[in-house]
Coordinates of C-alpha atoms and ligand atoms in Angstrom, one line a residue:
M1 CA 11.9 -16.2 -27.1
T2 CA 8.9 -14.6 -25.5
R3 CA 9.2 -11.4 -22.3
A4 CA 7.3 -10.8 -20.5
G5 CA 7.3 -8.6 -17.3
F6 CA 5.9 -5.3 -15.0
V7 CA 6.3 -1.6 -15.5
A8 CA 5.2 0.0 -12.4
L9 CA 4.0 4.2 -13.3
I10 CA 4.6 6.4 -10.2
G11 CA 4.6 9.8 -9.8
E12 CA 2.8 12.6 -8.5
P13 CA -0.6 13.1 -8.4
N14 CA -1.9 14.8 -12.2
A15 CA 1.6 14.3 -13.0
G16 CA 0.6 11.3 -16.6
K17 CA 0.3 8.4 -15.5
S18 CA -3.4 7.5 -16.6
T19 CA -2.6 8.5 -19.7
L20 CA 0.5 6.9 -20.6
T21 CA -0.6 3.3 -19.2
N22 CA -3.8 4.7 -21.7
R23 CA -1.8 5.8 -24.5
M24 CA 0.9 2.5 -24.6
V25 CA -2.5 0.3 -24.6
G26 CA -3.4 1.5 -27.2
A27 CA -6.9 1.7 -25.6
K28 CA -8.7 3.3 -22.5
V29 CA -8.8 1.5 -19.7
S30 CA -7.8 3.3 -16.6
I31 CA -9.3 6.8 -16.5
V32 CA -7.9 10.2 -17.1
T33 CA -8.9 14.3 -15.3
H34 CA -7.4 16.8 -15.3
K35 CA -7.6 17.3 -11.3
V36 CA -5.9 15.6 -8.7
Q37 CA -5.5 12.0 -7.5
T38 CA -7.8 10.4 -9.8
T39 CA -6.9 6.3 -9.5
R40 CA -7.3 5.1 -6.4
A41 CA -5.6 1.7 -6.8
R42 CA -4.0 -0.1 -9.3
I43 CA -4.5 -0.8 -13.2
R44 CA -2.8 -3.0 -15.3
G45 CA -3.3 -2.9 -18.9
V46 CA -2.1 -4.9 -21.6
A47 CA 0.4 -3.9 -23.8
L48 CA 3.1 -5.7 -26.8
E49 CA 5.4 -5.0 -28.1
G50 CA 7.3 -7.7 -30.6
D51 CA 8.2 -10.5 -28.8
A52 CA 7.7 -8.4 -25.6
Q53 CA 4.7 -9.3 -22.9
I54 CA 4.7 -5.4 -20.9
V55 CA 1.7 -5.1 -18.4
F56 CA 1.8 -1.9 -17.5
V57 CA 0.5 -0.9 -13.7
D58 CA -0.9 2.6 -13.2
T59 CA -1.2 3.8 -9.6
P60 CA -2.6 6.3 -7.3
G61 CA -0.7 9.2 -7.2
L62 CA 2.3 10.2 -3.9
F63 CA 1.5 12.7 -1.8
R64 CA 1.1 13.3 2.0
P65 CA -1.6 11.1 3.1
R66 CA -5.0 12.9 5.0
R67 CA -7.8 10.3 5.5
R68 CA -7.9 6.5 5.7
L69 CA -8.1 6.0 1.7
D70 CA -5.3 8.6 0.7
R71 CA -2.8 6.4 2.8
A72 CA -4.8 3.2 1.0
M73 CA -3.3 5.0 -2.1
V74 CA -0.8 6.3 -1.2
A75 CA 0.6 2.2 0.0
A76 CA -1.1 0.4 -3.3
A77 CA 1.5 2.9 -5.7
W78 CA 4.5 2.0 -3.2
G79 CA 2.9 -1.7 -3.3
G80 CA 3.3 -1.4 -7.4
A81 CA 7.0 -0.3 -7.2
A82 CA 8.2 -2.8 -5.1
D83 CA 6.1 -5.6 -7.2
A84 CA 7.7 -4.5 -10.8
D85 CA 10.3 -5.5 -12.8
V86 CA 10.8 -1.9 -13.6
T87 CA 9.5 1.4 -12.6
V88 CA 9.3 4.3 -14.7
L89 CA 9.2 8.1 -12.1
L90 CA 6.8 10.7 -13.8
V91 CA 7.5 13.8 -13.5
E92 CA 5.7 17.5 -14.8
A93 CA 8.4 19.3 -17.2
H94 CA 5.9 22.3 -16.1
R95 CA 6.0 22.3 -12.4
G96 CA 9.9 20.2 -12.5
I97 CA 11.6 19.6 -8.9
T98 CA 8.2 20.2 -6.8
E99 CA 8.3 19.4 -3.0
G100 CA 5.6 16.0 -3.5
V101 CA 9.0 14.9 -6.1
E102 CA 11.7 15.7 -3.8
R103 CA 9.7 12.8 -1.4
I104 CA 9.0 10.7 -3.5
L105 CA 13.2 10.5 -5.1
E106 CA 13.3 9.6 -0.9
G107 CA 11.3 7.0 -1.0
L108 CA 12.4 5.5 -4.6
E109 CA 15.6 5.2 -1.7
G110 CA 13.3 3.0 0.8
I111 CA 12.4 0.6 -2.3
G112 CA 15.3 -0.6 -2.8
K113 CA 19.3 -0.8 -4.8
G114 CA 19.3 -2.5 -7.5
R115 CA 16.4 -1.8 -9.5
I116 CA 15.2 -1.0 -12.2
V117 CA 14.4 3.4 -12.3
A118 CA 13.6 5.4 -15.2
L119 CA 12.9 9.1 -15.9
A120 CA 10.1 9.6 -17.5
I121 CA 10.3 13.7 -17.4
N122 CA 6.0 14.1 -18.6
K123 CA 3.8 16.8 -20.3
I124 CA 6.2 18.1 -22.7
D125 CA 4.6 19.9 -25.2
K126 CA 3.9 22.5 -22.3
V127 CA 7.7 23.5 -22.4
Q128 CA 10.4 25.3 -24.3
S129 CA 12.9 22.1 -24.7
E130 CA 15.6 23.8 -23.2
K131 CA 14.2 24.1 -19.6
L132 CA 14.5 20.0 -20.9
L133 CA 17.5 19.5 -19.8
S134 CA 18.8 21.2 -16.5
L135 CA 15.4 19.8 -15.3
T136 CA 17.7 16.5 -16.5
K137 CA 20.4 16.7 -15.4
D138 CA 18.7 18.0 -11.8
L139 CA 16.6 14.9 -11.4
N140 CA 19.4 12.9 -12.0
D141 CA 22.2 14.1 -10.3
R142 CA 19.4 13.1 -6.6
Y143 CA 18.5 9.9 -8.5
D144 CA 20.9 6.8 -10.2
F145 CA 18.2 7.0 -13.5
A146 CA 18.8 4.0 -15.9
E147 CA 17.8 6.3 -18.7
T148 CA 16.0 9.1 -18.4
F149 CA 13.2 9.8 -21.4
M150 CA 11.4 12.7 -22.6
I151 CA 7.8 12.6 -24.1
S152 CA 4.1 13.7 -23.7
A153 CA 1.5 10.8 -22.9
E154 CA -1.4 13.0 -24.2
K155 CA 0.3 13.4 -27.3
G156 CA 2.3 10.1 -28.7
H157 CA 6.1 12.3 -28.3
G158 CA 8.3 9.8 -27.4
T159 CA 6.1 7.0 -26.1
E160 CA 7.2 5.0 -29.2
H161 CA 11.0 5.4 -28.0
L162 CA 10.3 4.4 -24.3
K163 CA 7.7 1.6 -24.9
Q164 CA 10.4 0.1 -27.0
W165 CA 13.9 0.1 -24.4
L166 CA 11.1 -1.1 -21.8
A167 CA 9.7 -4.2 -24.0
E168 CA 13.3 -5.1 -23.6
R169 CA 14.4 -4.5 -19.6
L170 CA 12.0 -7.6 -18.8
P171 CA 13.1 -10.9 -18.3
E172 CA 12.3 -13.4 -21.4
G173 CA 9.4 -15.9 -20.2
P174 CA 5.2 -16.7 -21.4
W175 CA 3.3 -13.7 -21.7
L176 CA 1.5 -13.4 -18.5
Y177 CA -2.2 -13.1 -20.4
P178 CA -3.5 -14.2 -23.3
E179 CA -2.4 -12.9 -26.3
D180 CA -6.2 -10.1 -27.0
Q181 CA -6.3 -9.1 -23.5
I182 CA -6.1 -5.3 -22.6
A183 CA -6.5 -4.2 -18.8
D184 CA -6.5 -6.6 -15.7
L185 CA -9.8 -5.2 -13.3
P186 CA -13.2 -6.9 -13.7
M187 CA -15.6 -5.9 -16.1
R188 CA -18.2 -4.0 -13.2
M189 CA -14.6 -2.1 -11.4
I190 CA -13.8 -0.7 -14.6
A191 CA -17.4 0.1 -15.3
A192 CA -17.9 1.4 -12.6
E193 CA -14.9 3.9 -12.5
M194 CA -15.8 5.2 -16.6
T195 CA -18.7 6.5 -14.4
R196 CA -16.6 7.8 -11.2
E197 CA -14.5 10.1 -14.3
K198 CA -17.3 11.6 -15.9
L199 CA -18.5 12.1 -12.1
T200 CA -15.4 13.8 -10.8
I201 CA -15.0 15.8 -14.4
R202 CA -18.9 17.5 -13.1
L203 CA -18.6 17.9 -9.9
H204 CA -16.7 20.3 -8.2
Q205 CA -14.3 21.5 -5.1
E206 CA -14.2 18.5 -2.6
L207 CA -17.0 16.4 -3.9
P208 CA -15.1 13.3 -5.3
Y209 CA -12.7 13.1 -3.0
Q210 CA -16.1 11.8 -0.8
M211 CA -17.7 9.7 -3.4
T212 CA -17.5 6.5 -4.4
V213 CA -18.8 4.4 -7.5
E214 CA -20.4 0.9 -7.2
T215 CA -21.6 -1.9 -9.7
E216 CA -24.2 -3.0 -7.5
N217 CA -26.0 -6.0 -10.9
W218 CA -24.8 -6.5 -13.9
E219 CA -27.7 -8.8 -16.0
E220 CA -26.9 -10.0 -19.2
R221 CA -29.9 -9.7 -21.5
K222 CA -31.1 -12.4 -24.4
D223 CA -30.7 -9.3 -27.1
G224 CA -27.4 -9.3 -26.0
S225 CA -26.9 -6.0 -24.1
A226 CA -26.4 -5.8 -20.6
R227 CA -27.7 -3.9 -17.4
I228 CA -25.8 -2.3 -15.1
D229 CA -27.2 -0.8 -11.9
Q230 CA -24.4 1.3 -10.1
I231 CA -25.2 3.1 -6.5
I232 CA -23.1 6.8 -5.3
Y233 CA -22.0 6.6 -2.4
V234 CA -21.7 10.2 -1.4
M235 CA -21.4 11.2 2.4
R236 CA -23.7 14.1 3.1
D237 CA -27.7 14.4 2.4
G238 CA -25.9 18.5 0.8
H239 CA -24.4 16.1 -2.1
K240 CA -26.8 13.7 -3.2
G241 CA -28.6 16.3 -4.1
I242 CA -26.1 17.8 -5.9
V243 CA -24.7 15.0 -7.6
L244 CA -28.2 15.1 -8.5
G245 CA -28.6 18.3 -10.1
N246 CA -31.7 20.8 -10.8
K247 CA -34.2 18.2 -12.8
G248 CA -31.7 15.9 -12.2
E249 CA -29.8 16.8 -15.0
T250 CA -26.7 16.6 -13.5
I251 CA -26.8 12.8 -13.2
K252 CA -28.7 12.5 -16.2
S253 CA -25.9 13.5 -18.3
V254 CA -23.1 11.7 -16.1
S255 CA -25.5 8.6 -16.8
K256 CA -25.5 9.2 -20.9
A257 CA -21.8 9.9 -20.8
A258 CA -20.5 6.2 -18.7
R259 CA -23.2 4.2 -21.1
E260 CA -21.8 5.5 -24.2
E261 CA -18.6 5.0 -22.4
I262 CA -19.3 1.8 -21.5
E263 CA -20.6 0.3 -24.9
E264 CA -18.1 1.5 -26.5
F265 CA -15.5 -0.7 -23.6
L266 CA -17.9 -3.9 -23.7
G267 CA -19.0 -2.9 -28.4
R268 CA -22.3 -3.0 -26.7
R269 CA -25.1 -1.9 -25.9
V270 CA -25.3 -1.1 -22.2
H271 CA -28.9 -0.3 -19.5
L272 CA -27.3 1.4 -16.9
F273 CA -28.7 2.7 -13.3
L274 CA -27.7 5.3 -11.2
Q275 CA -28.7 5.1 -7.7
V276 CA -27.8 7.8 -4.5
K277 CA -27.1 6.5 -1.6
V278 CA -25.3 8.6 0.9
R279 CA -23.4 6.4 3.1
P280 CA -21.7 8.7 6.0
N281 CA -19.4 6.9 7.2
W282 CA -18.5 5.2 3.5
L283 CA -14.7 6.0 4.6
E284 CA -14.0 4.1 7.1
E285 CA -16.3 1.0 5.2
A286 CA -14.1 -2.5 4.6
E287 CA -16.0 -3.2 1.8
R288 CA -15.3 -0.4 0.2
Y289 CA -11.8 -0.8 -0.1
S290 CA -12.4 -4.1 -1.2
E291 CA -15.2 -2.8 -4.3
M292 CA -12.3 -0.5 -5.4
G293 CA -9.9 -2.6 -5.7
L294 CA -7.5 -1.1 -2.1
N295 CA -6.3 -3.6 1.3
F296 CA -8.6 -1.6 4.0
K297 CA -5.9 -1.9 6.6
D298 CA -3.3 -0.5 4.2
G299 CA -5.3 3.8 5.7
N300 CA -4.3 2.3 9.2
K301 CA -2.2 4.4 10.9
Ligands
GTP401 N1 -0.6 19.0 -22.6 C1 -0.3 17.4 -21.3 N2 -1.4 17.1 -20.5 C2 -1.4 15.7 -19.9 C3 -0.1 15.0 -20.2 N3 0.3 14.2 -20.1 C4 -1.2 13.3 -19.6 N4 -2.7 14.8 -19.6 C5 -3.1 15.0 -18.6 O1 -2.8 15.5 -16.9 C6 -4.1 15.5 -16.9 C7 -3.1 14.3 -16.1 O2 -3.5 13.5 -16.2 P1 -3.5 11.6 -15.8 O3 -3.5 10.7 -16.1 O4 -5.0 11.6 -15.1 O5 -3.1 12.5 -14.2 P2 -2.6 11.2 -13.4 O6 -1.3 10.6 -13.5 O7 -3.0 9.6 -14.0 O8 -2.4 11.4 -11.9 P3 -3.5 10.9 -10.5 O9 -4.4 9.4 -11.1 O10 -4.4 12.6 -10.0 O11 -2.3 10.2 -10.0 C8 -5.0 15.4 -16.7 O12 -6.0 16.0 -18.1 C9 -4.4 14.7 -18.6 O13 -4.6 15.5 -20.3 C10 1.0 15.4 -21.5 O14 1.3 15.2 -22.4 N5 1.0 17.0 -22.4
MG402 MG1 -4.9 8.3 -12.3

């Protein structure tokens, strides 16, 4: 008998949810940066473990939202946990129980008892092992976790064990996706995310949080390659200059890095064209949210 189900990964921004998703899937389906609030919507990555198909739901980090976009992101994250068969809370080993973690624990009480919630202490490569025991105890005193795992999503420590445990917790039933499917996100969105990742890594301060990337056009060519046109929306004229960079250097290197990654994902040649548009109010436009895979109304106060 096969098993299948959803496993939501939740936690503070930067906890390593997307890194863990990619590790479990064995391919990069969700973008990763060293900055907080990288993931903006729910990203589904599909992994196989024996007879089980585990659909990992990577979610935006949970934080105190200020803007409409923040509220929509946080709503998407909690929604992911509410719909999942199993939820895994990621906590960073070296940061321990922060205020943010405290608030997530309170939120977990709210999404209902009787749910399977596991704890994964991530980034164990960053701390001495003695610290982990007391952190495990403190967290389990605050919430009744079904199990605690100590992992390094980046290095792959403990992740196989976690995967096996999760597979055993899923309900019996047919697989939800074809055997060879690894992601459930339109290709145009994956391609836009890859460009946003490269931009986020290059840009500083608030700029990554004030831009969005959309695939506007996707054209299959006879020679097997694809022409992809994307728009980078920014909020101010000055931002446009920064994204372009001196003599267009920044956008050129972003475009090259993004193209290479999209090509690797697709396994064929890509011609990527990026255009920067100033759109002061994009954070309040419903269409931008649906393009991101978010619900605009979730951002209502
Ligand atoms: N040292 C170490 N770094 C890690 C580990 N897992 C993730 N990271 C790093 O932590 C940073 C954040 O990782 P992400 O996977 O983007 O974190 P996230 O939880 O998805 O973040 P948001 O999408 O912003 O909520 C990246 O720089 C990762 O390389 C780990 O096990 N050890
Ligand atoms: Mg993420």
